[in-house]
PDB file of C-alpha atoms in Angstrom:
ATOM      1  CA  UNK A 731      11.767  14.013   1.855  1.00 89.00           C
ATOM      2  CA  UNK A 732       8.566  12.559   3.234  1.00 95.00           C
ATOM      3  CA  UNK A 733       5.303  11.791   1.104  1.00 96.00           C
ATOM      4  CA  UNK A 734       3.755  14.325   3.074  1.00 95.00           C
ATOM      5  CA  UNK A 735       6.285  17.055   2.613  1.00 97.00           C
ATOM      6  CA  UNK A 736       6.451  15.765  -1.513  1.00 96.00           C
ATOM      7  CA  UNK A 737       2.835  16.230  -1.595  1.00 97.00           C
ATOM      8  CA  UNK A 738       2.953  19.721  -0.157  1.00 96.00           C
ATOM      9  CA  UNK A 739       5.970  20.947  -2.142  1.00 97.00           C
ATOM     10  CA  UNK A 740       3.604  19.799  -5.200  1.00 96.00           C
ATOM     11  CA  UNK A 741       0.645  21.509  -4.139  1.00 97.00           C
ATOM     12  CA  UNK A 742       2.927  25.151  -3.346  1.00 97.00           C
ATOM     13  CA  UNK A 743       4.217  24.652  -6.461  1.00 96.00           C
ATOM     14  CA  UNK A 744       1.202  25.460  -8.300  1.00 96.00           C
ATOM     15  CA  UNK A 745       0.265  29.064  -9.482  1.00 96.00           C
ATOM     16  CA  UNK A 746      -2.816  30.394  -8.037  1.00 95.00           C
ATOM     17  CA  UNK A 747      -5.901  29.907  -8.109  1.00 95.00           C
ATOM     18  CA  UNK A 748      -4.710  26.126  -8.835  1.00 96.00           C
ATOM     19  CA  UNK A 749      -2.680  25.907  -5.567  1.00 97.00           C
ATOM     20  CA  UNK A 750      -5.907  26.902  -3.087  1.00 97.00           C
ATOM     21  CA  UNK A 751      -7.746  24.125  -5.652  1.00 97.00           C
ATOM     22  CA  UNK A 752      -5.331  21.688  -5.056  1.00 97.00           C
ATOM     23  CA  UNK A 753      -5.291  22.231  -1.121  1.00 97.00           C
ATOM     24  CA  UNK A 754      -9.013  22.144  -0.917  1.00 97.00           C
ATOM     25  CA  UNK A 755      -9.187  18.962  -2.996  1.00 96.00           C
ATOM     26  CA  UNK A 756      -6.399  17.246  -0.698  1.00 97.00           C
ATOM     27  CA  UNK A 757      -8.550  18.569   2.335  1.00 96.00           C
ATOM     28  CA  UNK A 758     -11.127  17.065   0.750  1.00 95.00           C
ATOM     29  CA  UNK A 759      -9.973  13.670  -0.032  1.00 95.00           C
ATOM     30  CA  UNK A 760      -8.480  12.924   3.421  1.00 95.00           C
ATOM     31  CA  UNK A 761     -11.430  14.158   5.068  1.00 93.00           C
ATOM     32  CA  UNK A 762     -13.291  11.454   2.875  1.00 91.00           C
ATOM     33  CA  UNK A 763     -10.153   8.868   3.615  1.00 91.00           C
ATOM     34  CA  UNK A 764      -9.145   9.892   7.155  1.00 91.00           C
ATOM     35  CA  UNK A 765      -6.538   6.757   7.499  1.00 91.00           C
ATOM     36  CA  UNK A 766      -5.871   6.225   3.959  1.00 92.00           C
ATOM     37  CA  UNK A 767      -2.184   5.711   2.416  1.00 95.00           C
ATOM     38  CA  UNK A 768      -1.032   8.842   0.574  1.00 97.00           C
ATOM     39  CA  UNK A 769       1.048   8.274  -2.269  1.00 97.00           C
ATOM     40  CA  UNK A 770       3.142  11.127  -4.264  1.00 97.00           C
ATOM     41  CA  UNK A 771       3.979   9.835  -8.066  1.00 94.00           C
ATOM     42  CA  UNK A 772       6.716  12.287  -9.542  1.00 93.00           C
ATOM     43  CA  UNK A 773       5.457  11.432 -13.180  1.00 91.00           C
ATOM     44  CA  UNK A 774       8.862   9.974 -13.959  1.00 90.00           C
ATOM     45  CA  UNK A 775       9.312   6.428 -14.942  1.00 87.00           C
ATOM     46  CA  UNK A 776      12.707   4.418 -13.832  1.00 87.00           C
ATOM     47  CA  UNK A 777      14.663   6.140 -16.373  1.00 92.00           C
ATOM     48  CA  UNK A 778      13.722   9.357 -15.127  1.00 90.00           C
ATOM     49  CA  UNK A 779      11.610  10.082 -17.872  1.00 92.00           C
ATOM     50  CA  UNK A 780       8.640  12.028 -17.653  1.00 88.00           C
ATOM     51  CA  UNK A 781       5.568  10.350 -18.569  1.00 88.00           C
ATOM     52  CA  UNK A 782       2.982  12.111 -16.764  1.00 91.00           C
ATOM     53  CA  UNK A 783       1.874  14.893 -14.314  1.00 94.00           C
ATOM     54  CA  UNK A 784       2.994  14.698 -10.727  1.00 96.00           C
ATOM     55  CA  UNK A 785       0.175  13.140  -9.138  1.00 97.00           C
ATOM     56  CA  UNK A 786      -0.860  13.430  -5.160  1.00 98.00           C
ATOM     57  CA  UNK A 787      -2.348   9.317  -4.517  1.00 97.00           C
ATOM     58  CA  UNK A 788      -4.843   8.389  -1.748  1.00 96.00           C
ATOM     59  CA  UNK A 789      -5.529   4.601  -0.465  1.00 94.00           C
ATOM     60  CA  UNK A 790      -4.863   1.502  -2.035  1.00 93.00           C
ATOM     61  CA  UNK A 791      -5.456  -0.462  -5.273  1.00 90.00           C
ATOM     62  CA  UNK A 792      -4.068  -3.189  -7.018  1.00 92.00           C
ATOM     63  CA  UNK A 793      -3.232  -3.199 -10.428  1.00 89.00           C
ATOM     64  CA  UNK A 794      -3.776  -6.334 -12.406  1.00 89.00           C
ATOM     65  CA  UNK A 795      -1.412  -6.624 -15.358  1.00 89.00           C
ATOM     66  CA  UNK A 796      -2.053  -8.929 -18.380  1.00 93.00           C
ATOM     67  CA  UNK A 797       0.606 -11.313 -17.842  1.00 95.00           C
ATOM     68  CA  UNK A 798      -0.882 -11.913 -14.190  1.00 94.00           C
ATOM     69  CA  UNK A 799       1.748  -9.665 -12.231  1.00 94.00           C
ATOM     70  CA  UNK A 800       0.219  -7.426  -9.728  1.00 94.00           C
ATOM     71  CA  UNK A 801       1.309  -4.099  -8.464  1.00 92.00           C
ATOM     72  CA  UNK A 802       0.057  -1.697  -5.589  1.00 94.00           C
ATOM     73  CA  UNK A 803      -1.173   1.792  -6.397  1.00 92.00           C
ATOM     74  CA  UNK A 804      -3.154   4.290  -5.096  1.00 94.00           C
ATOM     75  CA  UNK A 805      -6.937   4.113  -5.329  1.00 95.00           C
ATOM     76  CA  UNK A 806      -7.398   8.089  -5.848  1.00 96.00           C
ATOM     77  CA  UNK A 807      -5.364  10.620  -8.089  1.00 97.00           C
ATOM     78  CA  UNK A 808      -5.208  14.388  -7.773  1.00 97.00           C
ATOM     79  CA  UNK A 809      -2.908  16.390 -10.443  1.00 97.00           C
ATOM     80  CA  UNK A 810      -2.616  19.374 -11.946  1.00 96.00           C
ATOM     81  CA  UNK A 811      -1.948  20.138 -15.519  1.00 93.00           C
ATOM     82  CA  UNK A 812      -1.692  22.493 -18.179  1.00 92.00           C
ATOM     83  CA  UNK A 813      -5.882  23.623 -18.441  1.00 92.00           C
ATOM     84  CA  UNK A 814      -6.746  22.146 -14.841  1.00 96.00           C
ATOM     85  CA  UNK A 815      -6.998  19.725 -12.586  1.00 97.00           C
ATOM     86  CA  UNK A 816      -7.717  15.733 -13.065  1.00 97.00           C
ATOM     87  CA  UNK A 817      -9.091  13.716 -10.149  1.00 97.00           C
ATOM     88  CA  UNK A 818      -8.727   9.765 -11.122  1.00 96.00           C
ATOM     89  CA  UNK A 819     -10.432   7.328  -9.452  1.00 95.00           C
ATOM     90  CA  UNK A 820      -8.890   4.117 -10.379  1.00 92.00           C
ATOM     91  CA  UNK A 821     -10.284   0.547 -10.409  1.00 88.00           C
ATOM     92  CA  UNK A 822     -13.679   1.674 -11.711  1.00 88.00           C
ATOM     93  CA  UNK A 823     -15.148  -1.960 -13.719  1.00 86.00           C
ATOM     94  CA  UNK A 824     -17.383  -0.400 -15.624  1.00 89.00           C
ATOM     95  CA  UNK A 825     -16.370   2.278 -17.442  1.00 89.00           C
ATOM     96  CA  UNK A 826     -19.230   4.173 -18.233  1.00 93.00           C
ATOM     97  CA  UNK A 827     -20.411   4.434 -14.906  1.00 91.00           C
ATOM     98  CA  UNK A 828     -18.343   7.442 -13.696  1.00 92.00           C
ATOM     99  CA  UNK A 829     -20.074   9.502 -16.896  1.00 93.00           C
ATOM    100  CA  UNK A 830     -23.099   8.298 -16.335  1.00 93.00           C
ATOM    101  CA  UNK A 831     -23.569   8.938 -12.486  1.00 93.00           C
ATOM    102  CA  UNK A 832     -21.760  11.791 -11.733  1.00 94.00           C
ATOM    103  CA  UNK A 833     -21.030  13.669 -15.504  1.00 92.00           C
ATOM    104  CA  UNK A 834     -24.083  15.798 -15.359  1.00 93.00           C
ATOM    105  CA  UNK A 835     -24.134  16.749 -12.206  1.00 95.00           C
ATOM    106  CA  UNK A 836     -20.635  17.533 -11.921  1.00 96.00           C
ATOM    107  CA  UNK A 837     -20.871  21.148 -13.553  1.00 96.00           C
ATOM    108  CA  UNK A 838     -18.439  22.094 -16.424  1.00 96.00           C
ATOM    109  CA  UNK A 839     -16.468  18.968 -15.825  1.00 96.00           C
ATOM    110  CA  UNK A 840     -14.802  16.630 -18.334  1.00 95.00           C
ATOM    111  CA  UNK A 841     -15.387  13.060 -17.179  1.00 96.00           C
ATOM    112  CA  UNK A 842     -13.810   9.987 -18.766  1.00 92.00           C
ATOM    113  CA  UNK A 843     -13.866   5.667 -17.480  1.00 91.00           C
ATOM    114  CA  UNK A 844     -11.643   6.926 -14.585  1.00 93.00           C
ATOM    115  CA  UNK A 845     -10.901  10.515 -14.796  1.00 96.00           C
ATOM    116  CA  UNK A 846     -12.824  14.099 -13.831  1.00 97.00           C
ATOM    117  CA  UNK A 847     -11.229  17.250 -15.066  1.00 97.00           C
ATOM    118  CA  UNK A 848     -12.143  20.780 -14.779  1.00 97.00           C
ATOM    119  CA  UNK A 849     -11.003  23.913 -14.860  1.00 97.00           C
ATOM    120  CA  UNK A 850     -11.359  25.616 -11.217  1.00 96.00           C
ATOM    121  CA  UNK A 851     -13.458  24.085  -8.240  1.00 96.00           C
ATOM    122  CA  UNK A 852     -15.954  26.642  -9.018  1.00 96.00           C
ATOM    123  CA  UNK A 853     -16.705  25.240 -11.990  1.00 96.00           C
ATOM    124  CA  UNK A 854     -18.265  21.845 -10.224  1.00 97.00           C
ATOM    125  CA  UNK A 855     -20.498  21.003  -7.541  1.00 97.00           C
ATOM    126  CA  UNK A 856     -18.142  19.475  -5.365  1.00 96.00           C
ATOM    127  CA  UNK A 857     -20.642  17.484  -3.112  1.00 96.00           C
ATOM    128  CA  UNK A 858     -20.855  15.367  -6.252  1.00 96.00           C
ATOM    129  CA  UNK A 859     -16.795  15.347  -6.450  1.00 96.00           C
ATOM    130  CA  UNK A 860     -17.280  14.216  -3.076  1.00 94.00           C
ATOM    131  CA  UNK A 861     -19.526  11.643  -3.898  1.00 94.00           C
ATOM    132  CA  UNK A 862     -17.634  10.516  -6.921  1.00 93.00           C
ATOM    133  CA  UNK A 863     -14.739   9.990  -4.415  1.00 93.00           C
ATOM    134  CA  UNK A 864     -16.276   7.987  -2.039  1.00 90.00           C
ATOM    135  CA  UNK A 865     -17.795   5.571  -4.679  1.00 86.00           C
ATOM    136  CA  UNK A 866     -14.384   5.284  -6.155  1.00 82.00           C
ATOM    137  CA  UNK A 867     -13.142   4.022  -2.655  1.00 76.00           C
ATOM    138  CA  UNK A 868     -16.062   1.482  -2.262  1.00 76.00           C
ATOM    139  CA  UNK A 869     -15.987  -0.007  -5.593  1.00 65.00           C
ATOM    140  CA  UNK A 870     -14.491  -3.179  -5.558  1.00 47.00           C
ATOM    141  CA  UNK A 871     -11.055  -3.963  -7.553  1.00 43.00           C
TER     142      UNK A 871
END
């Protein structure tokens, strides 16, 4: 199965009003990243163990381990969970700067060093999601 058809078997998937959410939000993101890599993580790690939410990925970011290995991932994260939806934007330096810039204009949104959640797209101003997004992409790993 492609990463496309993975990402919209993940998106059908979802109960309503989540699965409109999640379509808008993918809309969204490749309107914002109209050539970017998508990536679909399953959650499962190589022992086929779940370990977190299946997650829809967008562009490209390495991750810098400790012990100096490297490993390409994507740059944006859209899942659904049990209360909502998390949008990660990963690679963020500073880790207030999410909060600071974007938490109070977001709406009734729950934002972290890397991660946005909420409970419906109604519930934010998603011109600022937007924004969020787009900063996320620009920032510098």
């Amino acid at each position: 199965m492609s990463v496309k058809e993975k990402i919209k078997q993940c998106i059908t998937s979802q109960p309503e009003p989540k699965r409109s959410d999640m379509q808008e939000l993918h809309r969204i993101t490749v309107q914002v990243l109209p050539k970017c890599k998508l990536w679909f993580h399953n959650g499962k790690n190589s022992k086929n163990q779940t370990i977190s939410n299946p997650t829809i990925g967008y562009g490209m970011h390495t991750i810098k381990y400790a012990n100096g290995k490297t490993r390409e991932f994507f740059k944006i994260g859209i899942s659904a969970n049990k209360t909502g939806i998390s949008v990660y934007i990963l690679g963020i330096k500073d880790k207030t700067c999410l909060a600071q810039t974007y938490g109070k204009k977001l709406g009734k949104a729950s934002v972290s060093g890397y991660c946005i959640r909420f409970k419906t797209l109604k519930d934010i101003n998603i011109d600022i999601l937007e924004a969020a997004i787009r900063s996320g992409v620009e920032a510098q790993n």
